[in-house]
Coordinates of C-alpha atoms in Angstrom, one line a residue:
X1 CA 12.6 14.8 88.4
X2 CA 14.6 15.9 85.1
X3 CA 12.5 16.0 81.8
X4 CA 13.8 16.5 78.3
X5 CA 11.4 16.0 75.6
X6 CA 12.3 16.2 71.9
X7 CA 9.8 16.9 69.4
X8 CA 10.0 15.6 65.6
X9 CA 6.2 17.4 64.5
X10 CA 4.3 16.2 61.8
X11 CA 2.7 20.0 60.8
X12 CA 3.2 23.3 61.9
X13 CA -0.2 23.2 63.7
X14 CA 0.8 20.5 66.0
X15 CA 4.2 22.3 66.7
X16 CA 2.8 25.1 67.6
X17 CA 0.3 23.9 70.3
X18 CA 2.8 21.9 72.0
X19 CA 5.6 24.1 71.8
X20 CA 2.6 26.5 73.9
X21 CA 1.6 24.0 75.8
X22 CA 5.2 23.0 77.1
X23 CA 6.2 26.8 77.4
X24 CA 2.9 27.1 79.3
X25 CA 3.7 24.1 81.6
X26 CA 7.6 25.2 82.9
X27 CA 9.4 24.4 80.2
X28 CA 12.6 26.0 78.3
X29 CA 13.5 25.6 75.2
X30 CA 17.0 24.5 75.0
X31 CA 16.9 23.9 71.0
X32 CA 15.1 24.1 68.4
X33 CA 12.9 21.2 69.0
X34 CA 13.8 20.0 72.6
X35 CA 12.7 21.5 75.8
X36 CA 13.6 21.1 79.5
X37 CA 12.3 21.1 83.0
X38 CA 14.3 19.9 86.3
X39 CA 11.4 20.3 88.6
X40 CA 8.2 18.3 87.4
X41 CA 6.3 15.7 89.6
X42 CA 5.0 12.2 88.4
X43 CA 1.2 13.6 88.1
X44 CA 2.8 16.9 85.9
X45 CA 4.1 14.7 83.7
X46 CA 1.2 12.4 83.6
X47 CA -1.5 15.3 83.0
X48 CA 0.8 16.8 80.3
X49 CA 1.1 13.5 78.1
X50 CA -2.7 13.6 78.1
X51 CA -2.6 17.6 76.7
X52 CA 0.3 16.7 74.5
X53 CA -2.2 13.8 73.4
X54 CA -4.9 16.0 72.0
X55 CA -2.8 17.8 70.1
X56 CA -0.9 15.2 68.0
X57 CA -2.1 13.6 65.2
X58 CA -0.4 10.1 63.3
X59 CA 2.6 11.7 62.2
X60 CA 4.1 13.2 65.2
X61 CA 7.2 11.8 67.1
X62 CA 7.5 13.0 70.7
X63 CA 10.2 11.3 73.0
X64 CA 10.7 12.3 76.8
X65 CA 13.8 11.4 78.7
X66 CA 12.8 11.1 82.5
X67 CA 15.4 10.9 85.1
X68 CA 15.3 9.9 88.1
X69 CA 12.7 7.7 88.0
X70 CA 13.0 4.7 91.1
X71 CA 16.6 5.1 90.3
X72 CA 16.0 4.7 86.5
X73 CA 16.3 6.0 83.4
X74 CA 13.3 6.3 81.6
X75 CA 12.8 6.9 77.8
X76 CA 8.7 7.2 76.8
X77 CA 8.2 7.7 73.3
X78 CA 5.0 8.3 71.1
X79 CA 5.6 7.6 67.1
X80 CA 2.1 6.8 65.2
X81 CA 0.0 8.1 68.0
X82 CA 1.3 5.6 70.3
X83 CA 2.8 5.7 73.7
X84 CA 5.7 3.0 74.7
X85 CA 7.7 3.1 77.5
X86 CA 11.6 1.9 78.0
X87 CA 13.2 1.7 81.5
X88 CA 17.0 1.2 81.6
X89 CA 18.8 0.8 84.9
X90 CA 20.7 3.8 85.9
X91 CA 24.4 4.7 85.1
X92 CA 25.9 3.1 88.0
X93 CA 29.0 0.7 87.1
X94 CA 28.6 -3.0 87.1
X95 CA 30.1 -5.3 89.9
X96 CA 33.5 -6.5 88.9
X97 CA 34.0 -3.2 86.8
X98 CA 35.8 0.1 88.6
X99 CA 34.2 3.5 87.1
X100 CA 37.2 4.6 85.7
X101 CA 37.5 1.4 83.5
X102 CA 37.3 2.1 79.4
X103 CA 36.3 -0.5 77.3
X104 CA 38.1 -1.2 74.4
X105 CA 37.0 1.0 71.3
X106 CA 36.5 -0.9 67.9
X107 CA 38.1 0.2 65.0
X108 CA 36.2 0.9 61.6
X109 CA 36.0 -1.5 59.3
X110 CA 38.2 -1.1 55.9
X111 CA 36.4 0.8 53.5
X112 CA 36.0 -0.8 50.4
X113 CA 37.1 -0.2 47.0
X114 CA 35.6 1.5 44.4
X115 CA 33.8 -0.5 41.9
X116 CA 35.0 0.2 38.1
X117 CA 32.5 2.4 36.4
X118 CA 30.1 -0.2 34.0
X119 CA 30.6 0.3 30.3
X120 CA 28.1 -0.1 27.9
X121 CA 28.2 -2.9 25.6
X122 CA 29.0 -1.5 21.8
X123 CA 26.2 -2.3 18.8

């Protein structure tokens, strides 16, 4: 399966053992802050949340974008030392829709004018 995690650290401590840990683990670095892997199993993945656990404290933000998983998209996300998960269904087309379809793109709204400066009432 394809990983990409993205890492917003909360010190440099923290950075620094996961950025080890992840280049220990079959990861590249593909930016400053987000790494890659297309070849890591279910349990990989599982064992290295734990690691990336331990070395994480309240203010780190860690997101990892999983595909395929069942045919999913899968977007698991720790923020305040909490792990949630989000599964969306995967990029096929809806019935009724052909792929090469585009939707209709809004415009911006107007933008609006700019106020008059405020003037100071005279004494």
């Amino acid at each position: 399966m394809f990983v990409s995690i993205v890492l917003e650290p909360g010190s440099i401590d923290s950075a620094r053992n996961i950025f080890n840990l992840l280049g220990h683990t079959g990861f590249k670095q593909i930016q400053k802050s987000c790494w890659e892997n297309s070849s890591l199993s279910d349990a990989d993945l599982t064992s290295l949340k734990k690691e990336m656990d331990r070395y994480t404290d309240y203010y780190d933000n860690i997101r990892i974008y999983q595909f395929p998983l069942e045919g999913k998209f899968v977007i698991t996300e720790l923020k305040e030392k909490k792990w949630r998960r989000l599964v969306l269904n995967s990029a096929q087309p809806k019935t009724g829709t052909s792929a090469g379809a585009r939707r209709p793109v809004a415009s911006k709204p107007a933008a609006r004018p700019a106020a008059a400066p405020r003037q100071r009432p005279q004494r």
